[in-house]
Amino acid sequence: MEFKREIVAPIVRGMSSDGETPLIVTFLETNKAELTLVAQEVNATTIEKWRNQFNTFLKEKQRYPKSVKVDGEGWSLGVGRTLEEARMAQGAPLTKRVVTRGDVMRGKVALVTGGAQGFGAGIVRGLIGEGGIAYIADMNFEGAKELANQLNRDAGREVAIPLFVNVTDEASVEEMMNQVALKTGSLDIFVSNAGVLRAGSVKEQTLKDFQFVTNVDYTGFFICSKFASRQMSYQNLGSGNTHFSDIIVISSKSGLEGSNRNGSYAGAKFGVIGLTQSFALELVSDKIKVNAICPGNFFEGPLWSDPVTGLFVQYLETGKVPGAKTLHDVRRAYESKVPLDRGCRTEDVVRAICYVVEQKYETGQAVPVTGGQVMLN
Ligand SMILES: NC(=O)c1ccc[n+]([C@@H]2O[C@H](COP(=O)([O-])OP(=O)(O)OC[C@H]3O[C@@H](n4cnc5c(N)ncnc54)[C@H](O)[C@@H]3O)[C@@H](O)[C@H]2O)c1
């Protein structure tokens, strides 16, 4: 195994895990070290040795080391230096933390792709509201920065970190994950939310449009899982047997049943559930759970409500809903298809994310959040 910062940072982070939440670690430009770890290469024996050294330090000093140096390398890791949550965690007892209800995201680091707007922005807000820290990773970097600035201002501390990513580009996703390793030493929850939709008849849709949707919605999840699972597995090598990380993909109601004239989207959303089940089987040994969330229609979001390009406008103009004279008529027609008589909201999705994170006895599942519109058998 190559000996890189991006590998060592997650392992050091994992070693500080209290069984639920590891500390945030970050790089310092110093050679001073309170704890020096010696290794020629990183393997199971080395990590066991490192963990013993780390635990001995905790026991003797009754506090976390301020910095950790890996012998032979010209750099050190500071433990919990950058973010307020880390300072809180450093002040936390050294014994295992007891997690209570409403405490599921406290001190955890999440990353949400497509986090600049729509469901993604709502998920970012929700996870921060539940006590977590969130990376907002989006192709729309300006939008991600704007949202992060606003959330940091509101919180009075750094709770959101913007990152550029194009989820269809391996190099871009790898670079995003390297940034994460250097900034917080890996992460706890990866939410693969970036998605696009181009509807069209199977008889008419261009291959270009079909592949555009498939690349973002299906292949993008594979690429993101590849690099997220690598870092999470390094982190979990150091964390003992109790810590689990989560990869969560935002599929759709259209991942559970077909969608008329929308095959490229539904096919990709079904596809990510197949990937979820397969990755879950493999990654359980890395202490990573993998689950999909399948929301119903999000009527407040731009896809439906944009005043120019939104689906409500399109459906009114094309007469898709017989008898509908106003946008409200179109909306009611769609709401009335849902037993619970409303669209899906971001808080519904956040609740489902909190459920799969908190639930330690489930993986490989597709959780519907459809107001009863799709019922599993
Ligand atoms: N809107 C709905 O009704 C609905 C229902 C069920 C599921 N979903 C799913 O929820 C997710 C979010 O949907 P939304 O309606 O909020 O979408 P949206 O169009 O409002 O936002 C999508 C975000 O993803 C970003 N993005 C697009 N391509 C990207 C790429 N290649 N790399 C990085 N970022 C990229 C965009 O910049 C944007 O910020 C999608 O996966 C979608 O399929 C949406």
GROMACS .gro file of C-alpha atoms and ligand atoms in nm:
model
  421
    1MET     CA    1   0.000   0.000   0.000
    2GLU     CA    2   0.132   0.345  -0.088
    3PHE     CA    3   0.204   0.566   0.210
    4LYS     CA    4   0.006   0.882   0.142
    5ARG     CA    5  -0.149   1.159   0.348
    6GLU     CA    6  -0.489   1.068   0.206
    7ILE     CA    7  -0.452   0.717   0.346
    8VAL     CA    8  -0.298   0.801   0.682
    9ALA     CA    9  -0.540   1.084   0.769
   10PRO     CA   10  -0.849   0.856   0.772
   11ILE     CA   11  -0.662   0.588   0.971
   12VAL     CA   12  -0.558   0.840   1.238
   13ARG     CA   13  -0.915   0.969   1.243
   14GLY     CA   14  -1.045   0.614   1.289
   15MET     CA   15  -0.810   0.555   1.582
   16SER     CA   16  -0.975   0.841   1.770
   17SER     CA   17  -1.322   0.685   1.733
   18ASP     CA   18  -1.519   0.653   2.056
   19GLY     CA   19  -1.724   0.378   1.895
   20GLU     CA   20  -1.964   0.626   1.736
   21THR     CA   21  -1.782   0.939   1.625
   22PRO     CA   22  -1.414   0.979   1.540
   23LEU     CA   23  -1.240   1.312   1.594
   24ILE     CA   24  -1.170   1.541   1.303
   25VAL     CA   25  -0.801   1.542   1.213
   26THR     CA   26  -0.625   1.794   0.995
   27PHE     CA   27  -0.273   1.858   0.868
   28LEU     CA   28  -0.032   2.102   1.031
   29GLU     CA   29   0.290   2.228   0.880
   30THR     CA   30   0.504   2.122   1.174
   31ASN     CA   31   0.742   1.846   1.268
   32LYS     CA   32   0.655   1.867   1.637
   33ALA     CA   33   0.480   1.555   1.753
   34GLU     CA   34   0.322   1.453   2.080
   35LEU     CA   35   0.279   1.102   1.948
   36THR     CA   36   0.504   0.946   1.686
   37LEU     CA   37   0.383   0.647   1.491
   38VAL     CA   38   0.639   0.427   1.319
   39ALA     CA   39   0.558   0.236   1.004
   40GLN     CA   40   0.728   0.118   0.687
   41GLU     CA   41   0.396   0.040   0.525
   42VAL     CA   42   0.035   0.047   0.635
   43ASN     CA   43  -0.106  -0.300   0.706
   44ALA     CA   44  -0.321  -0.472   0.969
   45THR     CA   45  -0.026  -0.529   1.207
   46THR     CA   46   0.092  -0.168   1.180
   47ILE     CA   47  -0.256  -0.038   1.248
   48GLU     CA   48  -0.295  -0.261   1.552
   49LYS     CA   49   0.038  -0.124   1.682
   50TRP     CA   50  -0.069   0.235   1.607
   51ARG     CA   51  -0.400   0.183   1.785
   52ASN     CA   52  -0.223   0.044   2.093
   53GLN     CA   53   0.012   0.345   2.097
   54PHE     CA   54  -0.283   0.581   2.059
   55ASN     CA   55  -0.480   0.412   2.337
   56THR     CA   56  -0.178   0.411   2.569
   57PHE     CA   57  -0.139   0.786   2.513
   58LEU     CA   58  -0.510   0.842   2.597
   59LYS     CA   59  -0.485   0.630   2.911
   60GLU     CA   60  -0.166   0.790   3.041
   61LYS     CA   61  -0.242   1.154   2.962
   62GLN     CA   62  -0.623   1.141   2.993
   63ARG     CA   63  -0.657   1.356   2.681
   64TYR     CA   64  -0.617   1.326   2.303
   65PRO     CA   65  -0.274   1.401   2.148
   66LYS     CA   66  -0.253   1.751   1.998
   67SER     CA   67  -0.048   1.627   1.706
   68VAL     CA   68   0.054   1.295   1.559
   69LYS     CA   69   0.357   1.244   1.338
   70VAL     CA   70   0.418   0.949   1.114
   71ASP     CA   71   0.788   0.865   1.127
   72GLY     CA   72   0.981   0.925   0.809
   73GLU     CA   73   0.729   1.175   0.674
   74GLY     CA   74   0.783   1.551   0.682
   75TRP     CA   75   0.440   1.638   0.813
   76SER     CA   76   0.215   1.599   1.114
   77LEU     CA   77  -0.153   1.558   1.178
   78GLY     CA   78  -0.321   1.782   1.429
   79VAL     CA   79  -0.610   1.616   1.601
   80GLY     CA   80  -0.930   1.817   1.601
   81ARG     CA   81  -0.786   2.158   1.527
   82THR     CA   82  -1.004   2.321   1.267
   83LEU     CA   83  -1.371   2.285   1.348
   84GLU     CA   84  -1.578   2.364   1.651
   85GLU     CA   85  -1.724   2.012   1.658
   86ALA     CA   86  -1.375   1.874   1.693
   87ARG     CA   87  -1.308   2.100   1.989
   88MET     CA   88  -1.630   1.977   2.145
   89ALA     CA   89  -1.527   1.621   2.077
   90GLN     CA   90  -1.184   1.682   2.230
   91GLY     CA   91  -1.355   1.796   2.546
   92ALA     CA   92  -1.570   1.483   2.545
   93PRO     CA   93  -1.502   1.196   2.787
   94LEU     CA   94  -1.244   0.943   2.675
   95THR     CA   95  -1.480   0.658   2.748
   96LYS     CA   96  -1.745   0.545   2.497
   97ARG     CA   97  -2.006   0.812   2.429
   98VAL     CA   98  -2.367   0.719   2.489
   99VAL     CA   99  -2.573   0.815   2.185
  100THR     CA  100  -2.920   0.937   2.270
  101ARG     CA  101  -3.214   1.010   2.041
  102GLY     CA  102  -3.167   1.332   1.844
  103ASP     CA  103  -2.791   1.290   1.876
  104VAL     CA  104  -2.738   1.074   1.566
  105MET     CA  105  -2.550   1.331   1.356
  106ARG     CA  106  -2.365   1.510   1.638
  107GLY     CA  107  -1.999   1.553   1.546
  108LYS     CA  108  -2.040   1.345   1.229
  109VAL     CA  109  -1.906   1.456   0.893
  110ALA     CA  110  -2.133   1.417   0.590
  111LEU     CA  111  -2.084   1.490   0.220
  112VAL     CA  112  -2.377   1.561  -0.011
  113THR     CA  113  -2.324   1.562  -0.388
  114GLY     CA  114  -2.554   1.797  -0.577
  115GLY     CA  115  -2.582   1.983  -0.246
  116ALA     CA  116  -2.611   2.335  -0.390
  117GLN     CA  117  -2.987   2.327  -0.453
  118GLY     CA  118  -3.308   2.123  -0.439
  119PHE     CA  119  -3.316   1.806  -0.227
  120GLY     CA  120  -2.937   1.823  -0.181
  121ALA     CA  121  -2.949   2.169  -0.020
  122GLY     CA  122  -3.234   2.052   0.203
  123ILE     CA  123  -3.035   1.743   0.306
  124VAL     CA  124  -2.731   1.962   0.387
  125ARG     CA  125  -2.947   2.193   0.603
  126GLY     CA  126  -3.117   1.896   0.770
  127LEU     CA  127  -2.794   1.712   0.859
  128ILE     CA  128  -2.638   2.031   0.996
  129GLY     CA  129  -2.960   2.093   1.191
  130GLU     CA  130  -2.917   1.745   1.343
  131GLY     CA  131  -2.570   1.842   1.470
  132GLY     CA  132  -2.346   1.730   1.181
  133ILE     CA  133  -2.092   1.902   0.957
  134ALA     CA  134  -2.150   1.886   0.580
  135TYR     CA  135  -1.946   1.914   0.263
  136ILE     CA  136  -2.154   2.066  -0.016
  137ALA     CA  137  -2.012   1.907  -0.332
  138ASP     CA  138  -2.152   2.031  -0.660
  139MET     CA  139  -2.065   2.116  -1.019
  140ASN     CA  140  -2.227   2.449  -0.937
  141PHE     CA  141  -1.939   2.559  -0.712
  142GLU     CA  142  -2.066   2.918  -0.684
  143GLY     CA  143  -2.399   2.787  -0.555
  144ALA     CA  144  -2.220   2.555  -0.308
  145LYS     CA  145  -2.006   2.845  -0.179
  146GLU     CA  146  -2.305   3.073  -0.141
  147LEU     CA  147  -2.499   2.813   0.059
  148ALA     CA  148  -2.194   2.728   0.276
  149ASN     CA  149  -2.134   3.099   0.355
  150GLN     CA  150  -2.495   3.142   0.456
  151LEU     CA  151  -2.499   2.830   0.678
  152ASN     CA  152  -2.165   2.920   0.843
  153ARG     CA  153  -2.288   3.274   0.908
  154ASP     CA  154  -2.612   3.146   1.062
  155ALA     CA  155  -2.427   2.893   1.280
  156GLY     CA  156  -2.148   3.136   1.379
  157ARG     CA  157  -1.888   2.864   1.309
  158GLU     CA  158  -1.773   2.637   1.026
  159VAL     CA  159  -2.042   2.375   0.969
  160ALA     CA  160  -2.045   2.366   0.586
  161ILE     CA  161  -1.757   2.328   0.341
  162PRO     CA  162  -1.806   2.383  -0.035
  163LEU     CA  163  -1.628   2.157  -0.287
  164PHE     CA  164  -1.632   2.135  -0.665
  165VAL     CA  165  -1.716   1.796  -0.814
  166ASN     CA  166  -1.834   1.648  -1.139
  167VAL     CA  167  -1.961   1.304  -1.036
  168THR     CA  168  -1.918   1.165  -1.388
  169ASP     CA  169  -1.541   1.232  -1.382
  170GLU     CA  170  -1.320   0.989  -1.186
  171ALA     CA  171  -1.035   1.237  -1.143
  172SER     CA  172  -1.271   1.501  -1.008
  173VAL     CA  173  -1.429   1.262  -0.756
  174GLU     CA  174  -1.086   1.134  -0.644
  175GLU     CA  175  -0.966   1.492  -0.593
  176MET     CA  176  -1.282   1.573  -0.394
  177MET     CA  177  -1.218   1.279  -0.161
  178ASN     CA  178  -0.851   1.380  -0.120
  179GLN     CA  179  -0.969   1.726  -0.013
  180VAL     CA  180  -1.195   1.561   0.242
  181ALA     CA  181  -0.911   1.347   0.382
  182LEU     CA  182  -0.688   1.654   0.422
  183LYS     CA  183  -0.958   1.873   0.575
  184THR     CA  184  -1.137   1.640   0.819
  185GLY     CA  185  -0.957   1.305   0.779
  186SER     CA  186  -1.232   1.117   0.588
  187LEU     CA  187  -1.600   1.119   0.666
  188ASP     CA  188  -1.894   0.930   0.816
  189ILE     CA  189  -2.184   0.972   0.573
  190PHE     CA  190  -2.162   1.000   0.194
  191VAL     CA  191  -2.491   1.103   0.028
  192SER     CA  192  -2.489   1.048  -0.349
  193ASN     CA  193  -2.768   1.289  -0.442
  194ALA     CA  194  -2.656   1.460  -0.766
  195GLY     CA  195  -2.901   1.363  -1.035
  196VAL     CA  196  -3.054   1.478  -1.362
  197LEU     CA  197  -3.372   1.396  -1.552
  198ARG     CA  198  -3.443   1.408  -1.925
  199ALA     CA  199  -3.776   1.253  -2.005
  200GLY     CA  200  -3.850   1.111  -2.349
  201SER     CA  201  -4.023   0.833  -2.540
  202VAL     CA  202  -3.817   0.520  -2.602
  203LYS     CA  203  -3.905   0.567  -2.973
  204GLU     CA  204  -3.762   0.918  -2.983
  205GLN     CA  205  -3.507   0.985  -2.710
  206THR     CA  206  -3.158   1.044  -2.844
  207LEU     CA  207  -2.877   0.816  -2.728
  208LYS     CA  208  -2.697   1.131  -2.615
  209ASP     CA  209  -2.979   1.225  -2.376
  210PHE     CA  210  -3.011   0.866  -2.254
  211GLN     CA  211  -2.640   0.850  -2.179
  212PHE     CA  212  -2.638   1.194  -2.015
  213VAL     CA  213  -2.893   1.073  -1.758
  214THR     CA  214  -2.728   0.734  -1.711
  215ASN     CA  215  -2.382   0.887  -1.665
  216VAL     CA  216  -2.487   1.117  -1.382
  217ASP     CA  217  -2.754   0.906  -1.211
  218TYR     CA  218  -2.604   0.556  -1.243
  219THR     CA  219  -2.233   0.572  -1.330
  220GLY     CA  220  -2.186   0.873  -1.099
  221PHE     CA  221  -2.297   0.661  -0.804
  222PHE     CA  222  -2.042   0.391  -0.894
  223ILE     CA  223  -1.758   0.645  -0.919
  224CYS     CA  224  -1.854   0.816  -0.591
  225SER     CA  225  -1.888   0.483  -0.408
  226LYS     CA  226  -1.548   0.372  -0.536
  227PHE     CA  227  -1.358   0.665  -0.382
  228ALA     CA  228  -1.580   0.715  -0.076
  229SER     CA  229  -1.555   0.347   0.021
  230ARG     CA  230  -1.174   0.352  -0.009
  231GLN     CA  231  -1.143   0.634   0.240
  232MET     CA  232  -1.409   0.500   0.473
  233SER     CA  233  -1.239   0.161   0.476
  234TYR     CA  234  -0.903   0.322   0.574
  235GLN     CA  235  -1.084   0.506   0.852
  236ASN     CA  236  -1.255   0.191   0.972
  237LEU     CA  237  -0.927  -0.006   0.973
  238GLY     CA  238  -0.825   0.214   1.265
  239SER     CA  239  -1.156   0.235   1.443
  240GLY     CA  240  -1.203  -0.109   1.600
  241ASN     CA  241  -1.523  -0.306   1.558
  242THR     CA  242  -1.803  -0.073   1.655
  243HIS     CA  243  -1.789   0.220   1.413
  244PHE     CA  244  -1.994   0.208   1.091
  245SER     CA  245  -1.984   0.450   0.800
  246ASP     CA  246  -2.274   0.503   0.560
  247ILE     CA  247  -2.303   0.538   0.185
  248ILE     CA  248  -2.652   0.650   0.089
  249VAL     CA  249  -2.784   0.704  -0.263
  250ILE     CA  250  -3.090   0.912  -0.341
  251SER     CA  251  -3.279   0.688  -0.582
  252SER     CA  252  -3.647   0.765  -0.645
  253LYS     CA  253  -4.001   0.634  -0.648
  254SER     CA  254  -3.904   0.571  -1.014
  255GLY     CA  255  -3.642   0.326  -0.886
  256LEU     CA  256  -3.924   0.108  -0.749
  257GLU     CA  257  -4.173   0.122  -1.039
  258GLY     CA  258  -4.145   0.220  -1.406
  259SER     CA  259  -4.199   0.577  -1.524
  260ASN     CA  260  -4.386   0.640  -1.850
  261ARG     CA  261  -4.171   0.810  -2.118
  262ASN     CA  262  -3.895   0.845  -1.862
  263GLY     CA  263  -3.705   0.518  -1.907
  264SER     CA  264  -3.351   0.656  -1.891
  265TYR     CA  265  -3.421   0.802  -1.547
  266ALA     CA  266  -3.617   0.507  -1.407
  267GLY     CA  267  -3.359   0.261  -1.546
  268ALA     CA  268  -3.076   0.448  -1.372
  269LYS     CA  269  -3.274   0.475  -1.048
  270PHE     CA  270  -3.352   0.099  -1.053
  271GLY     CA  271  -2.984   0.042  -1.137
  272VAL     CA  272  -2.850   0.222  -0.830
  273ILE     CA  273  -3.058  -0.012  -0.613
  274GLY     CA  274  -2.878  -0.308  -0.776
  275LEU     CA  275  -2.547  -0.136  -0.702
  276THR     CA  276  -2.662  -0.063  -0.346
  277GLN     CA  277  -2.736  -0.431  -0.279
  278SER     CA  278  -2.408  -0.546  -0.436
  279PHE     CA  279  -2.188  -0.284  -0.267
  280ALA     CA  280  -2.361  -0.357   0.066
  281LEU     CA  281  -2.263  -0.724   0.043
  282GLU     CA  282  -1.901  -0.638  -0.030
  283LEU     CA  283  -1.850  -0.340   0.199
  284VAL     CA  284  -1.998  -0.488   0.515
  285SER     CA  285  -1.650  -0.626   0.588
  286ASP     CA  286  -1.519  -0.266   0.573
  287LYS     CA  287  -1.789  -0.164   0.823
  288ILE     CA  288  -1.972   0.042   0.564
  289LYS     CA  289  -2.350   0.020   0.529
  290VAL     CA  290  -2.495   0.102   0.187
  291ASN     CA  291  -2.861   0.199   0.147
  292ALA     CA  292  -3.086   0.378  -0.101
  293ILE     CA  293  -3.361   0.627  -0.025
  294CYS     CA  294  -3.651   0.644  -0.273
  295PRO     CA  295  -3.834   0.977  -0.243
  296GLY     CA  296  -4.161   1.062  -0.411
  297ASN     CA  297  -4.208   1.381  -0.612
  298PHE     CA  298  -4.059   1.695  -0.455
  299PHE     CA  299  -4.309   1.955  -0.574
  300GLU     CA  300  -4.143   2.252  -0.401
  301GLY     CA  301  -3.809   2.186  -0.577
  302PRO     CA  302  -3.694   2.349  -0.904
  303LEU     CA  303  -3.762   2.036  -1.112
  304TRP     CA  304  -4.137   2.075  -1.055
  305SER     CA  305  -4.181   2.440  -0.950
  306ASP     CA  306  -3.938   2.639  -1.166
  307PRO     CA  307  -4.162   2.913  -1.314
  308VAL     CA  308  -4.013   2.872  -1.663
  309THR     CA  309  -3.881   2.517  -1.706
  310GLY     CA  310  -4.061   2.335  -1.420
  311LEU     CA  311  -4.273   2.027  -1.485
  312PHE     CA  312  -4.593   2.200  -1.362
  313VAL     CA  313  -4.553   2.465  -1.637
  314GLN     CA  314  -4.460   2.204  -1.897
  315TYR     CA  315  -4.755   1.979  -1.810
  316LEU     CA  316  -5.000   2.272  -1.817
  317GLU     CA  317  -4.870   2.390  -2.155
  318THR     CA  318  -4.874   2.044  -2.313
  319GLY     CA  319  -5.217   1.955  -2.169
  320LYS     CA  320  -5.078   1.644  -1.999
  321VAL     CA  321  -5.339   1.671  -1.720
  322PRO     CA  322  -5.687   1.662  -1.881
  323GLY     CA  323  -5.907   1.955  -1.772
  324ALA     CA  324  -5.628   2.141  -1.584
  325LYS     CA  325  -5.654   2.519  -1.634
  326THR     CA  326  -5.400   2.646  -1.380
  327LEU     CA  327  -5.068   2.541  -1.229
  328HIS     CA  328  -5.259   2.469  -0.909
  329ASP     CA  329  -5.485   2.223  -1.098
  330VAL     CA  330  -5.180   2.038  -1.230
  331ARG     CA  331  -5.026   2.028  -0.884
  332ARG     CA  332  -5.345   1.898  -0.722
  333ALA     CA  333  -5.372   1.627  -0.988
  334TYR     CA  334  -5.028   1.499  -0.886
  335GLU     CA  335  -5.078   1.546  -0.511
  336SER     CA  336  -5.401   1.347  -0.523
  337LYS     CA  337  -5.212   1.042  -0.655
  338VAL     CA  338  -5.040   1.024  -0.313
  339PRO     CA  339  -5.234   0.853  -0.029
  340LEU     CA  340  -5.089   1.108   0.217
  341ASP     CA  341  -5.205   1.384  -0.024
  342ARG     CA  342  -4.886   1.588  -0.060
  343GLY     CA  343  -4.545   1.581  -0.222
  344CYS     CA  344  -4.224   1.459  -0.059
  345ARG     CA  345  -4.034   1.725   0.139
  346THR     CA  346  -3.665   1.741   0.223
  347GLU     CA  347  -3.738   1.685   0.592
  348ASP     CA  348  -3.899   1.351   0.498
  349VAL     CA  349  -3.576   1.252   0.320
  350VAL     CA  350  -3.357   1.375   0.610
  351ARG     CA  351  -3.564   1.161   0.849
  352ALA     CA  352  -3.500   0.856   0.629
  353ILE     CA  353  -3.125   0.933   0.618
  354CYS     CA  354  -3.114   0.963   0.998
  355TYR     CA  355  -3.298   0.630   1.020
  356VAL     CA  356  -3.048   0.437   0.804
  357VAL     CA  357  -2.753   0.596   0.988
  358GLU     CA  358  -2.896   0.523   1.332
  359GLN     CA  359  -3.010   0.170   1.240
  360LYS     CA  360  -2.708  -0.055   1.290
  361TYR     CA  361  -2.886  -0.372   1.177
  362GLU     CA  362  -2.977  -0.298   0.816
  363THR     CA  363  -2.787  -0.262   0.491
  364GLY     CA  364  -2.857  -0.301   0.118
  365GLN     CA  365  -3.210  -0.166   0.152
  366ALA     CA  366  -3.417   0.070  -0.064
  367VAL     CA  367  -3.626   0.280   0.175
  368PRO     CA  368  -3.940   0.431   0.018
  369VAL     CA  369  -4.040   0.787   0.121
  370THR     CA  370  -4.340   0.822  -0.109
  371GLY     CA  371  -4.638   0.907   0.114
  372GLY     CA  372  -4.775   0.561   0.036
  373GLN     CA  373  -4.767   0.608  -0.342
  374VAL     CA  374  -4.543   0.303  -0.379
  375MET     CA  375  -4.600   0.016  -0.139
  376LEU     CA  376  -4.345  -0.264  -0.110
  377ASN     CA  377  -4.463  -0.623  -0.114
  378LIG     N1  378  -3.723   1.639  -0.756
  378LIG     C1  379  -3.790   1.526  -0.738
  378LIG     O1  380  -3.914   1.523  -0.747
  378LIG     C2  381  -3.715   1.400  -0.704
  378LIG     C3  382  -3.789   1.286  -0.664
  378LIG     C4  383  -3.720   1.170  -0.631
  378LIG     C5  384  -3.582   1.167  -0.638
  378LIG     N2  385  -3.513   1.276  -0.678
  378LIG     C6  386  -3.368   1.268  -0.684
  378LIG     O2  387  -3.313   1.357  -0.588
  378LIG     C7  388  -3.186   1.404  -0.634
  378LIG     C8  389  -3.187   1.557  -0.633
  378LIG     O3  390  -3.291   1.603  -0.718
  378LIG     P1  391  -3.336   1.754  -0.726
  378LIG     O4  392  -3.474   1.756  -0.780
  378LIG     O5  393  -3.309   1.821  -0.597
  378LIG     O6  394  -3.238   1.807  -0.842
  378LIG     P2  395  -3.189   1.956  -0.878
  378LIG     O7  396  -3.181   1.961  -1.027
  378LIG     O8  397  -3.271   2.060  -0.808
  378LIG     O9  398  -3.041   1.960  -0.816
  378LIG     C9  399  -2.942   1.873  -0.863
  378LIG    C10  400  -2.804   1.926  -0.821
  378LIG    O10  401  -2.707   1.834  -0.873
  378LIG    C11  402  -2.601   1.906  -0.934
  378LIG     N3  403  -2.541   1.824  -1.040
  378LIG    C12  404  -2.597   1.784  -1.157
  378LIG     N4  405  -2.509   1.713  -1.227
  378LIG    C13  406  -2.395   1.702  -1.153
  378LIG    C14  407  -2.269   1.640  -1.172
  378LIG     N5  408  -2.238   1.573  -1.285
  378LIG     N6  409  -2.176   1.651  -1.074
  378LIG    C15  410  -2.204   1.721  -0.962
  378LIG     N7  411  -2.319   1.783  -0.938
  378LIG    C16  412  -2.416   1.774  -1.033
  378LIG    C17  413  -2.667   2.033  -0.989
  378LIG    O11  414  -2.572   2.137  -1.009
  378LIG    C18  415  -2.771   2.065  -0.881
  378LIG    O12  416  -2.717   2.148  -0.780
  378LIG    C19  417  -3.166   1.345  -0.773
  378LIG    O13  418  -3.087   1.230  -0.765
  378LIG    C20  419  -3.308   1.312  -0.817
  378LIG    O14  420  -3.312   1.211  -0.912
  378LIG    C21  421  -3.577   1.395  -0.710
   0.00000   0.00000   0.00000
